[in-house]
Short mmCIF file of C-alpha atoms in Angstrom, two decimals:
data_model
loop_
_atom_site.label_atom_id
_atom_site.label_comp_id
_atom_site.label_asym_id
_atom_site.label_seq_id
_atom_site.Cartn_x
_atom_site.Cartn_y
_atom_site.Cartn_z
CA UNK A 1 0.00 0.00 0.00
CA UNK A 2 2.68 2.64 0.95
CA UNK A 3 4.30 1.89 -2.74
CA UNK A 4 1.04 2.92 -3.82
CA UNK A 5 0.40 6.16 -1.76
CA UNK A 6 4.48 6.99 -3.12
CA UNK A 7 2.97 6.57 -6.74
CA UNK A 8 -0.48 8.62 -6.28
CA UNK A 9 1.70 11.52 -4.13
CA UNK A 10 4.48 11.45 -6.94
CA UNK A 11 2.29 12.28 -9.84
CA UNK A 12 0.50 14.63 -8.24
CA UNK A 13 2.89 17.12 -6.69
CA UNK A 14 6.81 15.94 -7.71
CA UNK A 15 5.93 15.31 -11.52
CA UNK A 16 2.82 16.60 -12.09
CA UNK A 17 1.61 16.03 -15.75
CA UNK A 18 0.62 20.20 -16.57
CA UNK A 19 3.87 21.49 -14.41
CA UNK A 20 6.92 19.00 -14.83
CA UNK A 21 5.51 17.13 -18.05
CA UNK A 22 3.77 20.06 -19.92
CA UNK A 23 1.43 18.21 -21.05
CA UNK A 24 -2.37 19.36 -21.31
CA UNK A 25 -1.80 23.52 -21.27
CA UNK A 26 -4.30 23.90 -23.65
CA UNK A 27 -7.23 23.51 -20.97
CA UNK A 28 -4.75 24.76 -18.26
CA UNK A 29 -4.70 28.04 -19.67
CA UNK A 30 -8.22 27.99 -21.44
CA UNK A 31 -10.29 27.08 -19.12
CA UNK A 32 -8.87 28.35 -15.66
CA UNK A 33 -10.55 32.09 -16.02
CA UNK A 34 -12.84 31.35 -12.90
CA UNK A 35 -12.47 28.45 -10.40
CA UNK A 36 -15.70 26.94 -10.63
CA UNK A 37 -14.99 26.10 -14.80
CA UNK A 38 -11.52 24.64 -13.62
CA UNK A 39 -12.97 22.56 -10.84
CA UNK A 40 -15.65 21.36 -12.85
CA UNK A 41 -12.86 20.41 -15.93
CA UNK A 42 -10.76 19.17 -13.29
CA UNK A 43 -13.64 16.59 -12.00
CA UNK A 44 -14.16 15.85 -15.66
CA UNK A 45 -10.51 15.40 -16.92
CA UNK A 46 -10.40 13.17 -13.55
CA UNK A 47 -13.06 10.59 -14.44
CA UNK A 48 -11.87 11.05 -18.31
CA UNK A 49 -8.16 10.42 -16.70
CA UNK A 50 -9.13 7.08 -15.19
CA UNK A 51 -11.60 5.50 -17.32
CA UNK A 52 -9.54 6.01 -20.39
CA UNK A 53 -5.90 4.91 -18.47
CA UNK A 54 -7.36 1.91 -17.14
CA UNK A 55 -9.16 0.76 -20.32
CA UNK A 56 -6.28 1.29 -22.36
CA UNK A 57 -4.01 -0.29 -19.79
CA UNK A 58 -6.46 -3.22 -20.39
CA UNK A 59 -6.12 -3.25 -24.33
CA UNK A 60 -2.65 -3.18 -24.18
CA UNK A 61 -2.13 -6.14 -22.18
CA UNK A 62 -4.76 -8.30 -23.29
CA UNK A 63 -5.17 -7.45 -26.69
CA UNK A 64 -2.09 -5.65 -28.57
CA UNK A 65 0.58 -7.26 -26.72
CA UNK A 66 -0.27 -10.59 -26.94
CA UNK A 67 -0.90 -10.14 -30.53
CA UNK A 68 2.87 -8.30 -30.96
CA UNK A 69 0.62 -5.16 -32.14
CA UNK A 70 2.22 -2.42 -30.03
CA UNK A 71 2.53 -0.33 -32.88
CA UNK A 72 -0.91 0.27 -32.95
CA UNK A 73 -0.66 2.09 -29.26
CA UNK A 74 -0.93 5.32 -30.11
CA UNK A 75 -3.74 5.09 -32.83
CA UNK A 76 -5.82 2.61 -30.74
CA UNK A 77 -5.44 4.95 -27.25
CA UNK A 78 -6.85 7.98 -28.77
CA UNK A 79 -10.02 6.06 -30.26
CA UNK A 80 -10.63 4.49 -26.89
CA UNK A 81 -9.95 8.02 -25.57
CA UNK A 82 -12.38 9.63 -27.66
CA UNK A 83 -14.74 7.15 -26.80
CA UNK A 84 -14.43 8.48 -22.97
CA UNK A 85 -14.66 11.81 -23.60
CA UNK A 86 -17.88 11.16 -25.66
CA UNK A 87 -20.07 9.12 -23.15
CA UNK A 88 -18.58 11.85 -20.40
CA UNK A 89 -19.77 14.62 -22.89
CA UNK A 90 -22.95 13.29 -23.08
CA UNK A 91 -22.83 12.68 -19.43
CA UNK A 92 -22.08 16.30 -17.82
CA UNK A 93 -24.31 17.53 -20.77
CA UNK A 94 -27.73 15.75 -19.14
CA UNK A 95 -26.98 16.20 -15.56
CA UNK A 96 -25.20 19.70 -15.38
CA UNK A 97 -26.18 21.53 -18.55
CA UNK A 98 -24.86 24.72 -16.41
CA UNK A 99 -21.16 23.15 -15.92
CA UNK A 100 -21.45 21.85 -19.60
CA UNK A 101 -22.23 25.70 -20.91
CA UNK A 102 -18.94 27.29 -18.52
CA UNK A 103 -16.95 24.85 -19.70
CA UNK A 104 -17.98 24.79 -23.58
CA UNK A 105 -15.33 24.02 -26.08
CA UNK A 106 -13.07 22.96 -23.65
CA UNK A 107 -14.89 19.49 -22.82
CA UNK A 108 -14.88 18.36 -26.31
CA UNK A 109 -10.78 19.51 -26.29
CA UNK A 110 -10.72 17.07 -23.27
CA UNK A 111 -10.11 13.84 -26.59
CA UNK A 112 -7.06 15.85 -27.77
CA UNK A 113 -5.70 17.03 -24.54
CA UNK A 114 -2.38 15.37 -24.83
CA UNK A 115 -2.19 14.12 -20.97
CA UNK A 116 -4.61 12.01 -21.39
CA UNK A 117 -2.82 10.39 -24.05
CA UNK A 118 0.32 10.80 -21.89
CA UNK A 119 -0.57 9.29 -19.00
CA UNK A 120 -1.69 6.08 -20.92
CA UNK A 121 1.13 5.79 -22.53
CA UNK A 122 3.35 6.58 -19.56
CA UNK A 123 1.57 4.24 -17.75
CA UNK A 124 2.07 1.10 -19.98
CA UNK A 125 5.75 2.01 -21.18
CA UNK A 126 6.99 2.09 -17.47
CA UNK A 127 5.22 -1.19 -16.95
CA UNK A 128 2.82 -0.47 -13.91
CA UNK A 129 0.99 -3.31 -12.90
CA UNK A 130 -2.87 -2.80 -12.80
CA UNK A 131 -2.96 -0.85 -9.28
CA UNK A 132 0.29 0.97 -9.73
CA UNK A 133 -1.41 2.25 -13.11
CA UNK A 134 -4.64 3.46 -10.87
CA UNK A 135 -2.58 5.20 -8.41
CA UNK A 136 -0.21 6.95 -11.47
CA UNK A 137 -4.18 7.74 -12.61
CA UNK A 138 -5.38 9.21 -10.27
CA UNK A 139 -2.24 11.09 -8.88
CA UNK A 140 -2.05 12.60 -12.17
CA UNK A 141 -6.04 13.47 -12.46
CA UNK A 142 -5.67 14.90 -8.78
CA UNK A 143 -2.18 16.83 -9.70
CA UNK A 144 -3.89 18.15 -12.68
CA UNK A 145 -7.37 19.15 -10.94
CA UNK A 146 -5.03 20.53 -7.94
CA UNK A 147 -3.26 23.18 -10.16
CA UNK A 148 -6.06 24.30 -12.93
CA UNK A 149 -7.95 25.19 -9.64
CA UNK A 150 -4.74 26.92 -7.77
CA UNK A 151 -3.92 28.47 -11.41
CA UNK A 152 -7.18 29.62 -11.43
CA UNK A 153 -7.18 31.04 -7.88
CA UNK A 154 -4.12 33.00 -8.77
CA UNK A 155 -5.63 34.17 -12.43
CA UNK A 156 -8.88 35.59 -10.38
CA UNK A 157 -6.37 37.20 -8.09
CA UNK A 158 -4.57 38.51 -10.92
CA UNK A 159 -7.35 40.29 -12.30
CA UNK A 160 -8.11 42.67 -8.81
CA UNK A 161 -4.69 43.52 -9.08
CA UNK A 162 -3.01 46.59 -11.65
CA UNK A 163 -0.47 44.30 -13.94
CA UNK A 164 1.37 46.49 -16.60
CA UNK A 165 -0.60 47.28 -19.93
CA UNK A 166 2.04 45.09 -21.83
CA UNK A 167 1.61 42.38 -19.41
CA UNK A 168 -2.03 41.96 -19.00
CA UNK A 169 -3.78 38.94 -20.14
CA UNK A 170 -2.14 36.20 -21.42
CA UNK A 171 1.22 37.57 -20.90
CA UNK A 172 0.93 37.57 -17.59
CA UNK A 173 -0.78 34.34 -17.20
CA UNK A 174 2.46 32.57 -18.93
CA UNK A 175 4.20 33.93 -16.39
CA UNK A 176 2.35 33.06 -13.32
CA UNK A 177 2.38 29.63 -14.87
CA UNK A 178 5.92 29.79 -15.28
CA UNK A 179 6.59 30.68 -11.42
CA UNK A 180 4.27 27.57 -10.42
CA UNK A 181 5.80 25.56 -12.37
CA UNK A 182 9.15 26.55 -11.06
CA UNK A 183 7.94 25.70 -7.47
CA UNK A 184 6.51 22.52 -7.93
CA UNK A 185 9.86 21.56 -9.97
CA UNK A 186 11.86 22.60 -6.49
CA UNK A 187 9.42 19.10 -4.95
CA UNK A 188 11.67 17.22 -7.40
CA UNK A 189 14.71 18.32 -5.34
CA UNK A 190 13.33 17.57 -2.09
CA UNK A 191 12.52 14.05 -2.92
#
């Protein structure tokens, strides 16, 4: 179990998928304008993060390698990850039509974000067993929800505050996401 709890804690502070990896800025900096649209694509990414991980952590151990077709990872991941996002589309769509409105583009953009695809294939070329690959799951969901909501926090901040004409916007956004990064790259040090 404490192998576990190392794995989930791991992802989701020392190499966290948005801030070590750099992988899924698209939504990080689209959708974290207000916290309540980055919590909710947090919550979404999450279940998106371990349905797809698991299921493709499935099809790659009982169906492409056993049939030598590992070459077909990458094409056969992002189906079964499109697949995900669908049903989850369709999902938040009938029971939160609000959350599905705030979050808009962005939930659809959850089948190309690229850690999804990154943490499934992370998962299966390091060779996690089954429950190692949960805990790398959901450490990396929770690590991602954790700092689109903190991002956001900051962003909201941000905005009460007088940035620099030349700054404000996106500008300054890159950099605030530059400094967190930064800090949760000094974790790597300390472990």
């Amino acid at each position: 179990m404490s192998e576990g709890l190392l794995i989930f804690i791991g992802a989701a502070f020392v190499n966290n998928v948005v801030l070590t990896k750099f992988l899924g800025l698209c939504p990080f900096m689209g959708v974290s304008n207000k916290i309540s649209s980055a919590l909710g694509m947090g919550i979404a990414t999450t279940f998106v993060f371990t349905i797809a991980t698991l299921s493709t952590w499935l099809l790659d151990h009982f169906v492409l390698s056993p049939l030598g077709m590992e070459f077909l990872r990458i094409i056969a991941f992002i189906l079964l990850i499109a697949s995900v996002v669908q049903l989850t589309e369709l999902y938040v769509k009938k029971q939160d039509p609000v959350l599905y409105q705030s979050l808009g583009v962005f939930l659809p953009l959850i089948t190309t974000n690229c850690a999804v695809l990154g943490v499934a294939l992370l998962a299966v070329q390091d060779g996690l067993s089954f429950f190692s690959t949960l805990m790398f799951t959901i450490g990396s969901a929770v690590g991602f929800t954790i700092v689109i909501v903190l991002f956001a926090g900051l962003r909201s901040q941000l905005a009460l505050n007088r940035v620099p004409a030349a700054l404000q916007g996106s500008p300054i956004a890159f950099i605030t996401a530059g400094l967190l990064s930064m800090a949760f790259m000094g974790f790597a040090g300390m472990v």
